PDB file of C-alpha atoms in Angstrom:
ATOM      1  CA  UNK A   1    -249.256 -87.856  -1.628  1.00 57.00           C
ATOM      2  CA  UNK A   2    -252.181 -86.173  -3.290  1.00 57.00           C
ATOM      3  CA  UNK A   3    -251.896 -84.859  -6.903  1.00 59.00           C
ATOM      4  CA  UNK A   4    -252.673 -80.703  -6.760  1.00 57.00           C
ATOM      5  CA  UNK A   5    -254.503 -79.476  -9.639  1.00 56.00           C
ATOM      6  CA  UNK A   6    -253.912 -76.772 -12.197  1.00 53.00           C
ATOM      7  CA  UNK A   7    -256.197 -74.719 -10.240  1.00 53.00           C
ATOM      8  CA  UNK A   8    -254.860 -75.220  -6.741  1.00 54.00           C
ATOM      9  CA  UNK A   9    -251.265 -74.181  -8.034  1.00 50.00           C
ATOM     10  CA  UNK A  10    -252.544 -71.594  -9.391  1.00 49.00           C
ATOM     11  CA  UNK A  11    -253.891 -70.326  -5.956  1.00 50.00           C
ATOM     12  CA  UNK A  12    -251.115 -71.026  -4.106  1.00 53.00           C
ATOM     13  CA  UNK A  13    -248.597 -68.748  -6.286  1.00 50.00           C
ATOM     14  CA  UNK A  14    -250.163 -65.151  -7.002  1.00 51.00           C
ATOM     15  CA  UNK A  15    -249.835 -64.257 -10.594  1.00 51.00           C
ATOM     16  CA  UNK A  16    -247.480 -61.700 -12.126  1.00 50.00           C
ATOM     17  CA  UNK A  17    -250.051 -59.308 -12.621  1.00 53.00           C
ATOM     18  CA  UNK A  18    -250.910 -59.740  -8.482  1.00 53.00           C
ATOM     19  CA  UNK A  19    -247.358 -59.608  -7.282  1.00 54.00           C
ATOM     20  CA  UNK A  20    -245.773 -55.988  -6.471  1.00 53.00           C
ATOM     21  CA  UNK A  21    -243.152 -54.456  -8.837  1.00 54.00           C
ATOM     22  CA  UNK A  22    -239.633 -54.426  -7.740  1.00 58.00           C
ATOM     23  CA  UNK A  23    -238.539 -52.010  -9.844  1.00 61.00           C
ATOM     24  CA  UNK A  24    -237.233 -48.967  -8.152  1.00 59.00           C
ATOM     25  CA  UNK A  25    -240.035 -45.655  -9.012  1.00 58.00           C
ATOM     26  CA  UNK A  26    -238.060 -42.123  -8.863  1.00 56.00           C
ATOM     27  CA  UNK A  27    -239.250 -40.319  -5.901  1.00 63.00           C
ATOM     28  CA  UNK A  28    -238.781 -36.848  -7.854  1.00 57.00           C
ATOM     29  CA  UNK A  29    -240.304 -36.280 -12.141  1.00 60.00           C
ATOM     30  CA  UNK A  30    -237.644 -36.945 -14.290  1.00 60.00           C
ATOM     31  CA  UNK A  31    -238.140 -34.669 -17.184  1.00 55.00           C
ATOM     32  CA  UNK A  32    -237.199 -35.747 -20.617  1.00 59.00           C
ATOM     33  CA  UNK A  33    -236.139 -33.661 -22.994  1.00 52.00           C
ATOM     34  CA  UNK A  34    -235.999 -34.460 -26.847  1.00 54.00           C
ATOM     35  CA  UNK A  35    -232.377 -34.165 -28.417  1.00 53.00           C
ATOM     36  CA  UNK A  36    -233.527 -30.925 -30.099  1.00 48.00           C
ATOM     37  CA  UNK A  37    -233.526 -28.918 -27.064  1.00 52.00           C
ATOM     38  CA  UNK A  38    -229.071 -29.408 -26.159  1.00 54.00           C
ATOM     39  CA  UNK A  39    -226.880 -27.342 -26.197  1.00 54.00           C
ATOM     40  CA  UNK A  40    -226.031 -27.255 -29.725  1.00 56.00           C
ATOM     41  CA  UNK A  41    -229.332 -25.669 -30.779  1.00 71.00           C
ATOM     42  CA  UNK A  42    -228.872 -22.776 -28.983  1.00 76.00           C
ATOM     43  CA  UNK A  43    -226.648 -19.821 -29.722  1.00 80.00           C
ATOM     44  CA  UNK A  44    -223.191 -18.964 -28.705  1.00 78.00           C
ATOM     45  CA  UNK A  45    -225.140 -15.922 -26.998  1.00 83.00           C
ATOM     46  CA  UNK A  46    -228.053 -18.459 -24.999  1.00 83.00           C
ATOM     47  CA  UNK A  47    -225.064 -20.784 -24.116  1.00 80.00           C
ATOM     48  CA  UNK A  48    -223.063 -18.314 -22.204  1.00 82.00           C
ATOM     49  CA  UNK A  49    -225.925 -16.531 -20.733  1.00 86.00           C
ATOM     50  CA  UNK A  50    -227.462 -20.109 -19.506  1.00 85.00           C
ATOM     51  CA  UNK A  51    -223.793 -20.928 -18.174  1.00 84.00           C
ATOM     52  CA  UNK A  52    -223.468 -17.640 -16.258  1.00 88.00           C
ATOM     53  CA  UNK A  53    -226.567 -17.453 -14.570  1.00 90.00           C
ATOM     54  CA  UNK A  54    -225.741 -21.199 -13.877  1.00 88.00           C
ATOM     55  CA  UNK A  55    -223.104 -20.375 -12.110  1.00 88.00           C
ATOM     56  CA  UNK A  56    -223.752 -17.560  -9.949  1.00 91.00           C
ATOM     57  CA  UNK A  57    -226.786 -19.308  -8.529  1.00 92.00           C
ATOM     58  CA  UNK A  58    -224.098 -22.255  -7.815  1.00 89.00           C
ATOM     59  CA  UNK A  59    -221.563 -20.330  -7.005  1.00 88.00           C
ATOM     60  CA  UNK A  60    -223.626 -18.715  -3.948  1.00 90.00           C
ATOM     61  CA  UNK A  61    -225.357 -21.943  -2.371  1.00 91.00           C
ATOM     62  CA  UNK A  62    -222.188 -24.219  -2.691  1.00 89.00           C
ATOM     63  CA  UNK A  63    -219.769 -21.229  -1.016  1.00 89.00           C
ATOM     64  CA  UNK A  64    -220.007 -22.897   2.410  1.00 90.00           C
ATOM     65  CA  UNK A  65    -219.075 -26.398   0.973  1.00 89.00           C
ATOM     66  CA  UNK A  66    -216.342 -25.126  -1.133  1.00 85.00           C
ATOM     67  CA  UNK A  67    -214.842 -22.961   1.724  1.00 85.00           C
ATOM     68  CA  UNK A  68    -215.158 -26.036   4.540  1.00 88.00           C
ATOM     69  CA  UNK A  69    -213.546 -28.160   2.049  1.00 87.00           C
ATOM     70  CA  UNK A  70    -210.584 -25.598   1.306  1.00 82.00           C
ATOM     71  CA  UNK A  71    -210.012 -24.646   4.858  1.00 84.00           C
ATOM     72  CA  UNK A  72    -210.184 -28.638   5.717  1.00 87.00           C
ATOM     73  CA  UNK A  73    -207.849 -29.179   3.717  1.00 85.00           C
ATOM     74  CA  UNK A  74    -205.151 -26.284   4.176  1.00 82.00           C
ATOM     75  CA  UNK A  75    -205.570 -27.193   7.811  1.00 86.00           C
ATOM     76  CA  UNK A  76    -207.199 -24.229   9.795  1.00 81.00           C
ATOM     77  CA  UNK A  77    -207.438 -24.565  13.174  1.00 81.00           C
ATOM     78  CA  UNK A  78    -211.730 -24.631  12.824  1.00 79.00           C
ATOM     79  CA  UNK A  79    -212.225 -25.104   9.258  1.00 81.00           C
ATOM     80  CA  UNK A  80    -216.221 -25.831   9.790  1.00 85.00           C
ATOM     81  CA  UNK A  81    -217.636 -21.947  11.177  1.00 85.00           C
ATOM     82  CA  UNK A  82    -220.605 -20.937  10.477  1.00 87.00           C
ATOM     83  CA  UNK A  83    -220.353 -17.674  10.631  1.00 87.00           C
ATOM     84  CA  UNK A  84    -220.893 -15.680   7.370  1.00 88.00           C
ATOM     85  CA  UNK A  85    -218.102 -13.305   7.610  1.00 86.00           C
ATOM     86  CA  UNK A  86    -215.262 -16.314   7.198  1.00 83.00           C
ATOM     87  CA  UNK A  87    -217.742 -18.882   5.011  1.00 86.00           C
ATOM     88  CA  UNK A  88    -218.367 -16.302   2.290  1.00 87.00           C
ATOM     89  CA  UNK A  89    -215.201 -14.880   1.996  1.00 82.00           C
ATOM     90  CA  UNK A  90    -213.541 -15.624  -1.633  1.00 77.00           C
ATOM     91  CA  UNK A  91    -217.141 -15.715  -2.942  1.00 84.00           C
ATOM     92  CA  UNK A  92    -216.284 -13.105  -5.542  1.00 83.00           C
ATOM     93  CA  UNK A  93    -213.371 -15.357  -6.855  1.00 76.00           C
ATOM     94  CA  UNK A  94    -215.388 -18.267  -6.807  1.00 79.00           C
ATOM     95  CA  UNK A  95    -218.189 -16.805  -8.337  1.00 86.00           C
ATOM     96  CA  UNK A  96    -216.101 -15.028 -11.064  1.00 82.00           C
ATOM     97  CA  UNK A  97    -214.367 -18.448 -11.299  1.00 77.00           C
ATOM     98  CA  UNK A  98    -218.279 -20.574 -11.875  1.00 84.00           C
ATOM     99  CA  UNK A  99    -218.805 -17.811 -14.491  1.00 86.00           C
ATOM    100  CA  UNK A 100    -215.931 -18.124 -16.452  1.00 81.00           C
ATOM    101  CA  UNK A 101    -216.049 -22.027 -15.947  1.00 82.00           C
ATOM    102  CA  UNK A 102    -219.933 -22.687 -16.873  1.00 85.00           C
ATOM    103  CA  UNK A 103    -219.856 -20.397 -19.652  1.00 84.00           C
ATOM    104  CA  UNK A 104    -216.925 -20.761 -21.314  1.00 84.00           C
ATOM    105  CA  UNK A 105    -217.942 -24.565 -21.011  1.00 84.00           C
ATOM    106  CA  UNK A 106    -221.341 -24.506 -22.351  1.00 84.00           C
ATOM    107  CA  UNK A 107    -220.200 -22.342 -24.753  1.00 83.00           C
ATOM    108  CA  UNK A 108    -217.793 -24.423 -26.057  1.00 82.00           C
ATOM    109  CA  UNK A 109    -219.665 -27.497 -25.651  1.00 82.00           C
ATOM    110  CA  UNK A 110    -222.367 -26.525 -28.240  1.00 82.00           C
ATOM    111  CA  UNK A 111    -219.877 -25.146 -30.575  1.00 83.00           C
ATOM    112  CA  UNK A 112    -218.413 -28.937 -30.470  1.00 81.00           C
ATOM    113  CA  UNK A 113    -221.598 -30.807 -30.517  1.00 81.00           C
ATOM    114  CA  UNK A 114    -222.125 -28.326 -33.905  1.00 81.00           C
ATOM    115  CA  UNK A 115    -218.815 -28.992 -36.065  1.00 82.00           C
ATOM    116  CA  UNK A 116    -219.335 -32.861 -35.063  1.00 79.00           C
ATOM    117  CA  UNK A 117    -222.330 -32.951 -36.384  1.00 77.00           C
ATOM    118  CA  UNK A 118    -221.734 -31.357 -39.063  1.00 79.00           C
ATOM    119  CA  UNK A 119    -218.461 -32.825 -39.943  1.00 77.00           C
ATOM    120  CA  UNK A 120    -220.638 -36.238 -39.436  1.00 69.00           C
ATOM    121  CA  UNK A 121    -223.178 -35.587 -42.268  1.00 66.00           C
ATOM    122  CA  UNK A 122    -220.813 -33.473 -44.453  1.00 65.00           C
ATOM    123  CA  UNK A 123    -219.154 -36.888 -44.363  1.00 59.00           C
ATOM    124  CA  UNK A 124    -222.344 -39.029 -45.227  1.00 55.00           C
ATOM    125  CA  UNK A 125    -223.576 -36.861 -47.972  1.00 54.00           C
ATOM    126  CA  UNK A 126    -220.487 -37.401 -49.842  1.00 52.00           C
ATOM    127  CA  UNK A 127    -220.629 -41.186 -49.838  1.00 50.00           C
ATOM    128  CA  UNK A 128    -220.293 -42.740 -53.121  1.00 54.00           C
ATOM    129  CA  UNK A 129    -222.822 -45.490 -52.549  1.00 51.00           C
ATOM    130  CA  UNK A 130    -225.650 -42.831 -52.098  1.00 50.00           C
ATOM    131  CA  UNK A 131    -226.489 -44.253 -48.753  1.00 50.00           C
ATOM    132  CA  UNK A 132    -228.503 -41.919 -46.477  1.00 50.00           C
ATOM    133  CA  UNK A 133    -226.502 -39.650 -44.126  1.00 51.00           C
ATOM    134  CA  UNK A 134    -225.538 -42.015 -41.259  1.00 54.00           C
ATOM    135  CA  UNK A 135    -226.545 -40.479 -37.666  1.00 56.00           C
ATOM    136  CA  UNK A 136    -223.725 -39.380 -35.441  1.00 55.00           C
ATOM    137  CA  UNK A 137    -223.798 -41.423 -32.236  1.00 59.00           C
ATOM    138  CA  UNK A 138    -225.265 -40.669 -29.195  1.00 65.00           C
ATOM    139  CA  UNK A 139    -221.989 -40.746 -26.622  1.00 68.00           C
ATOM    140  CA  UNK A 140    -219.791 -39.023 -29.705  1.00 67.00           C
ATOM    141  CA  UNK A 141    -222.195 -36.307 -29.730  1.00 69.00           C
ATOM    142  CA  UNK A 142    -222.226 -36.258 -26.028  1.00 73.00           C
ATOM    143  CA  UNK A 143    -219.125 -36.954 -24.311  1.00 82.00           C
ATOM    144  CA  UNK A 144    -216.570 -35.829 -26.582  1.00 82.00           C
ATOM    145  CA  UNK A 145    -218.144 -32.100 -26.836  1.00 82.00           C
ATOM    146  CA  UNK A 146    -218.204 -32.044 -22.915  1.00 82.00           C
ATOM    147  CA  UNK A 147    -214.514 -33.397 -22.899  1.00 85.00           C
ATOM    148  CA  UNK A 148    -214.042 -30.724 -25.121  1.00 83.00           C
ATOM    149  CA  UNK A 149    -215.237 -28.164 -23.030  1.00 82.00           C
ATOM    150  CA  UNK A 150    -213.908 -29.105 -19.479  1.00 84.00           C
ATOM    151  CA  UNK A 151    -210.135 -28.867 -21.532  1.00 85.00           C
ATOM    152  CA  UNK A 152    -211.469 -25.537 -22.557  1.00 82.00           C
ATOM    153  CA  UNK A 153    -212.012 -24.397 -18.898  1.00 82.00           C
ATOM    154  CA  UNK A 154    -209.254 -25.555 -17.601  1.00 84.00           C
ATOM    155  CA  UNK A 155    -206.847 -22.946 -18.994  1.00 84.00           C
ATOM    156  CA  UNK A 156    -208.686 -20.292 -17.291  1.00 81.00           C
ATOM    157  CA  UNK A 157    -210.101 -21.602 -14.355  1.00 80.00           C
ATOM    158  CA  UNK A 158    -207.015 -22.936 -12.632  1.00 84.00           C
ATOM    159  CA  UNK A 159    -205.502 -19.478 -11.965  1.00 85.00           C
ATOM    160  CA  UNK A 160    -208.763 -18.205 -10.870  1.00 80.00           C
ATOM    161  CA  UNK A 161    -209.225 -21.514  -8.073  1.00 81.00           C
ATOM    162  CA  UNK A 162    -205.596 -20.523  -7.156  1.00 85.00           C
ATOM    163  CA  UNK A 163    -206.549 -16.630  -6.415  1.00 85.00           C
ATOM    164  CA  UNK A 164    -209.761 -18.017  -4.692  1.00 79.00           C
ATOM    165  CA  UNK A 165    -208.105 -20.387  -2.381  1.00 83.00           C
ATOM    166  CA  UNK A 166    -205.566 -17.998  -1.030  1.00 85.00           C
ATOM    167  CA  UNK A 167    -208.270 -15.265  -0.731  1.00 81.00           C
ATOM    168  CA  UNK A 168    -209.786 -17.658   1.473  1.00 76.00           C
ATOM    169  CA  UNK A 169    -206.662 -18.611   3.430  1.00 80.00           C
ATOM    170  CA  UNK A 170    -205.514 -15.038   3.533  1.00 81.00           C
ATOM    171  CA  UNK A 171    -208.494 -12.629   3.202  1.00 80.00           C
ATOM    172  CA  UNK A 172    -208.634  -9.412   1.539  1.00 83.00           C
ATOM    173  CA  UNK A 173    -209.776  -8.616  -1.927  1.00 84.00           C
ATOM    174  CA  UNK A 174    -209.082 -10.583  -4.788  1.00 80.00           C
ATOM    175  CA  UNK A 175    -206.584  -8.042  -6.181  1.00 87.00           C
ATOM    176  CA  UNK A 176    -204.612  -8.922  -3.095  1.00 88.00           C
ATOM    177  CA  UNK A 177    -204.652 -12.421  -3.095  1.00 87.00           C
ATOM    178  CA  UNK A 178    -203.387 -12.456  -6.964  1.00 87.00           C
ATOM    179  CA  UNK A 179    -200.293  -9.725  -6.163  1.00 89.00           C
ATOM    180  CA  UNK A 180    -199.328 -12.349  -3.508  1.00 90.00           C
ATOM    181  CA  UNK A 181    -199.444 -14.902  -6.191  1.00 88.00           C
ATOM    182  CA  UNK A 182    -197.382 -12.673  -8.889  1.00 89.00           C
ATOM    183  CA  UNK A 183    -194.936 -12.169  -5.439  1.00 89.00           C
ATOM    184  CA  UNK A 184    -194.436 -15.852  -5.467  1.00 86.00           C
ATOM    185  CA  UNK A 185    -196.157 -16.030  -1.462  1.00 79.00           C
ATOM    186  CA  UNK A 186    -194.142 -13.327  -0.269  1.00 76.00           C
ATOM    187  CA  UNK A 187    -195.730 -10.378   1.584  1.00 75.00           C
ATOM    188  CA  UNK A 188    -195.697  -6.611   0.348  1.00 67.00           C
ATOM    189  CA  UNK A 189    -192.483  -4.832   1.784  1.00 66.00           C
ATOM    190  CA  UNK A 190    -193.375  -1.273   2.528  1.00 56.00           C
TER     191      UNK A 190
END
């Protein structure tokens, strides 16, 4: 068996440098934002006003979904239509509901990144060993803010998804679907 040399291994297995990367490349820019630009440096006022118009540019291209998904599961007899008339109705509810949901939550959200972090450093500056102020963490200043939030929503969103769904089910205007509510599911008696 002959011996190969340095050199003929070398040709036989392509270098690192020659060999394709297997790392996955996004097919779409990812933009990258420096911390400075979250939600907590904006205002109570940009917060809500980013939230709402959020929402109501949601609220209209996910109607279809959120209808086929409701009538799917309440069991109408042809829950997927197409027609515009039936898909769209409840939008009003469900837009009011993405309003009061996004903005209330971003709202909220950047209130609690705020107090965290500044019940963080109000808490390094008054360390005794004169340590610099420590730097809240990343997912703390993240996640619990958002958690935060979503609990925030909650209390008023649920009653406007309820109104929503049986505007959907039912038709009519939202002010009907919510006296059918208050009724317990009964129907108006003339």
């Amino acid at each position: 068996r002959p011996q190969r040399t340095a050199r003929q291994g070398a040709a036989r297995a392509p270098s690192s440098a020659a060999r394709p990367s297997t790392r996955a490349r996004p097919c779409l820019p990812t933009l990258h934002l420096p911390p400075s630009h979250m939600a907590s440096d904006l205002s109570d006022a940009q917060n809500l006003t980013l939230g709402a118009t959020a929402a109501v540019i949601q609220g209209v291209l996910l109607q279809p979904t959120l209808y086929w998904k409701n009538a799917y599961a309440q069991g109408l007899p042809r829950p997927f239509s197409l027609n515009p008339a039936v898909v769209y109705r409840g939008t009003g509810a469900s837009i009011g509901n993405e309003v009061v949901q996004m903005s209330l939550q971003m709202a909220s959200t950047g209130m609690s990144r705020r107090w965290l972090k500044s019940t963080a450093n109000d808490g390094a500056r008054g360390s005794e060993d004169g340590a610099s102020p420590r730097a809240v963490p990343d997912a703390a200043t993240s996640i619990a803010p958002a958690c935060l939030g979503g609990a925030a929503t909650a209390i008023v969103a649920t009653p406007i998804e309820h109104v929503m769904i049986q505007q959907q089910l039912r038709g009519g205007s939202a002010a009907q679907a919510a006296a059918f509510i208050v009724r317990g599911g009964r129907e108006a008696t003339a």
